[in-house]
Amino acid sequence: MREVAKTKVLSIVGPGRSGTTVLAGILGSVEGVVDVGELRWLWRRGLLERRTCGCGVPVDECPFWSAVVDKMMAGRDGTPAEFAAEVASAQGLLMSRRHRLRIIRTAAAGSPWPPLEPLRAVTAQLVSAVAEVSGGRVIVDSSKRAQDAAVLAGLDDVDHYVLHMVRDPRAVAFSWGKRDKTIRVAEGTRAMGSRGLLSSVTRWTENGLGAEALRPSVPRDRWLFLRYEDFAAHPRASIARILAFLGEEGALPFAEDDSAVLDVNHTVAGNPNRFHVGRVAIRLDDEWSRRMPRHRQLLIQGLTWPLRLRFRSRVTSGSASSQPA
Ligand SMILES: [Zn+2]
């Protein structure tokens, strides 16, 4: 019997405000690669809250997601909204901080945790529906948390890869402190959440610890470490490196070394820059280094040094990670 190629799924793990959205958008502009945004939010933010898809219409009116949901509803009773509410509530119960490490350890190691099995089954169906509707070979999910990646890691029909992206925690905190972004919902726009310094540092640390807990369960050649700063300095080389990591050879969507050309991507959630289409210049955003008071920078450095040290060793060790050539 001929073996059918499994769908490749790239989970991007990394704290919010680390450049993951624009990176996923560039990958999604490569032939055969589909950027779905933060897939874990399809149910709550997409179908229930009716936030806007990357194509500009509410997720439940988007032709791409409507076709995916139709496939998922085949053989099920009830409406898509009822199903979405069921999945969102299961996610709320299971994927909380409380169960984070349990999910990371059991799901990624392929030793099932029975309460998680229904959610894994839905995720497997979702991947297969997205692959069928898009015709893509690679799905890029920037859900960001290690526990979401772990659910995908244990699925039989998924060829799973992880990109761990890390940005300087001072830059992340500075970005979270700004209140200049809005999100689009069916009824208009609303302000995007901001965070204080401690909340941002906690998120950065939690996300990094989650990634560290997941890493031993993922084969070495399926884990790529990338610093935001290296991506911003060498965007084209970074994307080429990620495609090589995925075993893909599509043409790079770049007009120049630092200027990508983005297609429309049906992203369900994520940073508002996912709506950018066409030419986008990739530049290192280091406004924080000029505008963040020194004492705040020192405080963040003090709170994050153990993990930063670990991540730095990852860059200098040159294992299946480090800087692009
Ligand atoms: Zn769409």
Coordinates of C-alpha atoms in Angstrom, one line a residue, residues 118-238:
P118 CA -11.3 14.3 22.8
L119 CA -9.4 17.5 22.3
R120 CA -6.6 15.7 20.5
A121 CA -9.1 14.0 18.3
V122 CA -10.7 17.3 17.4
T123 CA -7.2 18.8 16.7
A124 CA -6.3 15.9 14.4
Q125 CA -9.6 16.4 12.5
L126 CA -8.9 20.1 12.3
V127 CA -5.4 19.6 10.8
S128 CA -6.8 17.2 8.2
A129 CA -9.6 19.5 7.3
V130 CA -7.3 22.5 6.9
A131 CA -4.9 20.4 4.8
E132 CA -7.7 19.2 2.5
V133 CA -9.3 22.7 2.1
S134 CA -6.0 24.5 1.6
G135 CA -4.2 21.8 -0.4
G136 CA -1.1 22.8 1.6
R137 CA 1.7 20.4 2.7
V138 CA 2.7 22.5 5.7
I139 CA 0.4 24.2 8.3
V140 CA 2.0 26.9 10.4
D141 CA 0.3 27.3 13.8
S142 CA 1.5 30.2 15.9
S143 CA -0.5 29.3 19.0
K144 CA 2.7 30.1 20.9
R145 CA 2.3 28.0 24.0
A146 CA 4.2 24.7 24.5
Q147 CA 1.0 22.9 25.6
D148 CA -0.6 23.6 22.3
A149 CA 2.4 22.3 20.5
A150 CA 2.4 19.2 22.7
V151 CA -1.2 18.3 21.7
L152 CA 0.0 18.3 18.0
A153 CA 3.2 16.5 18.8
G154 CA 1.5 13.4 19.8
L155 CA -0.8 13.0 16.8
D156 CA -0.4 10.0 14.5
D157 CA -1.2 11.7 11.2
V158 CA 0.9 14.8 11.8
D159 CA 4.6 15.2 11.0
H160 CA 5.3 17.7 13.7
Y161 CA 8.0 20.4 13.9
V162 CA 8.6 23.1 16.5
L163 CA 10.1 26.6 16.0
H164 CA 11.0 28.1 19.3
M165 CA 11.3 31.8 19.0
V166 CA 12.7 34.1 21.7
R167 CA 13.0 37.8 21.9
D168 CA 14.8 40.0 24.5
P169 CA 12.4 40.2 27.5
R170 CA 12.9 43.9 27.7
A171 CA 11.7 44.4 24.2
V172 CA 8.7 42.1 24.9
A173 CA 7.8 44.1 28.0
F174 CA 8.1 47.4 26.2
S175 CA 5.8 46.2 23.4
W176 CA 3.3 44.9 25.9
G177 CA 3.3 48.2 27.6
K178 CA 2.1 50.1 24.5
R179 CA -1.6 50.7 24.0
D180 CA -1.5 51.6 20.3
K181 CA -3.0 48.4 18.8
T182 CA -6.6 47.5 18.1
I183 CA -8.2 44.2 17.2
R184 CA -11.0 43.8 14.6
V185 CA -14.2 42.0 15.5
A186 CA -17.4 41.7 13.5
E187 CA -18.9 44.8 15.2
G188 CA -15.9 47.1 14.6
T189 CA -12.6 47.4 16.5
R190 CA -11.5 47.4 20.1
A191 CA -8.2 48.1 21.9
M192 CA -5.8 45.2 22.1
G193 CA -4.8 44.2 25.6
S194 CA -1.6 45.6 27.2
R195 CA 0.4 44.3 30.1
G196 CA 2.5 45.7 32.9
L197 CA 6.1 44.8 33.4
L198 CA 5.6 42.0 35.9
S199 CA 2.8 40.4 33.9
S200 CA 4.9 40.5 30.8
V201 CA 8.0 39.0 32.5
T202 CA 5.8 36.3 34.0
R203 CA 4.4 35.4 30.6
W204 CA 7.9 35.5 29.0
T205 CA 9.2 33.2 31.7
E206 CA 6.2 30.8 31.7
N207 CA 6.4 30.5 27.9
G208 CA 10.2 29.8 28.1
L209 CA 9.8 27.2 30.8
G210 CA 7.1 25.5 28.8
A211 CA 9.4 25.3 25.8
E212 CA 12.2 23.9 28.0
A213 CA 9.8 21.2 29.3
L214 CA 8.7 20.3 25.8
R215 CA 12.1 20.2 24.1
P216 CA 13.3 16.8 25.5
S217 CA 10.2 15.1 24.0
V218 CA 10.8 16.5 20.5
P219 CA 13.4 14.8 18.3
R220 CA 16.5 17.1 17.9
D221 CA 16.0 17.5 14.1
R222 CA 12.4 18.6 14.7
W223 CA 13.3 21.6 16.9
L224 CA 14.6 24.9 15.7
F225 CA 15.6 27.7 17.9
L226 CA 15.5 31.3 16.5
R227 CA 16.1 34.6 18.2
Y228 CA 13.8 37.4 17.0
E229 CA 16.9 39.6 16.8
D230 CA 18.6 37.3 14.3
F231 CA 15.4 36.9 12.3
A232 CA 15.0 40.7 12.1
A233 CA 18.7 41.1 11.1
H234 CA 18.6 38.3 8.5
P235 CA 14.9 37.7 7.6
R236 CA 15.5 36.1 4.2
A237 CA 18.2 33.7 5.5
S238 CA 16.0 32.9 8.5

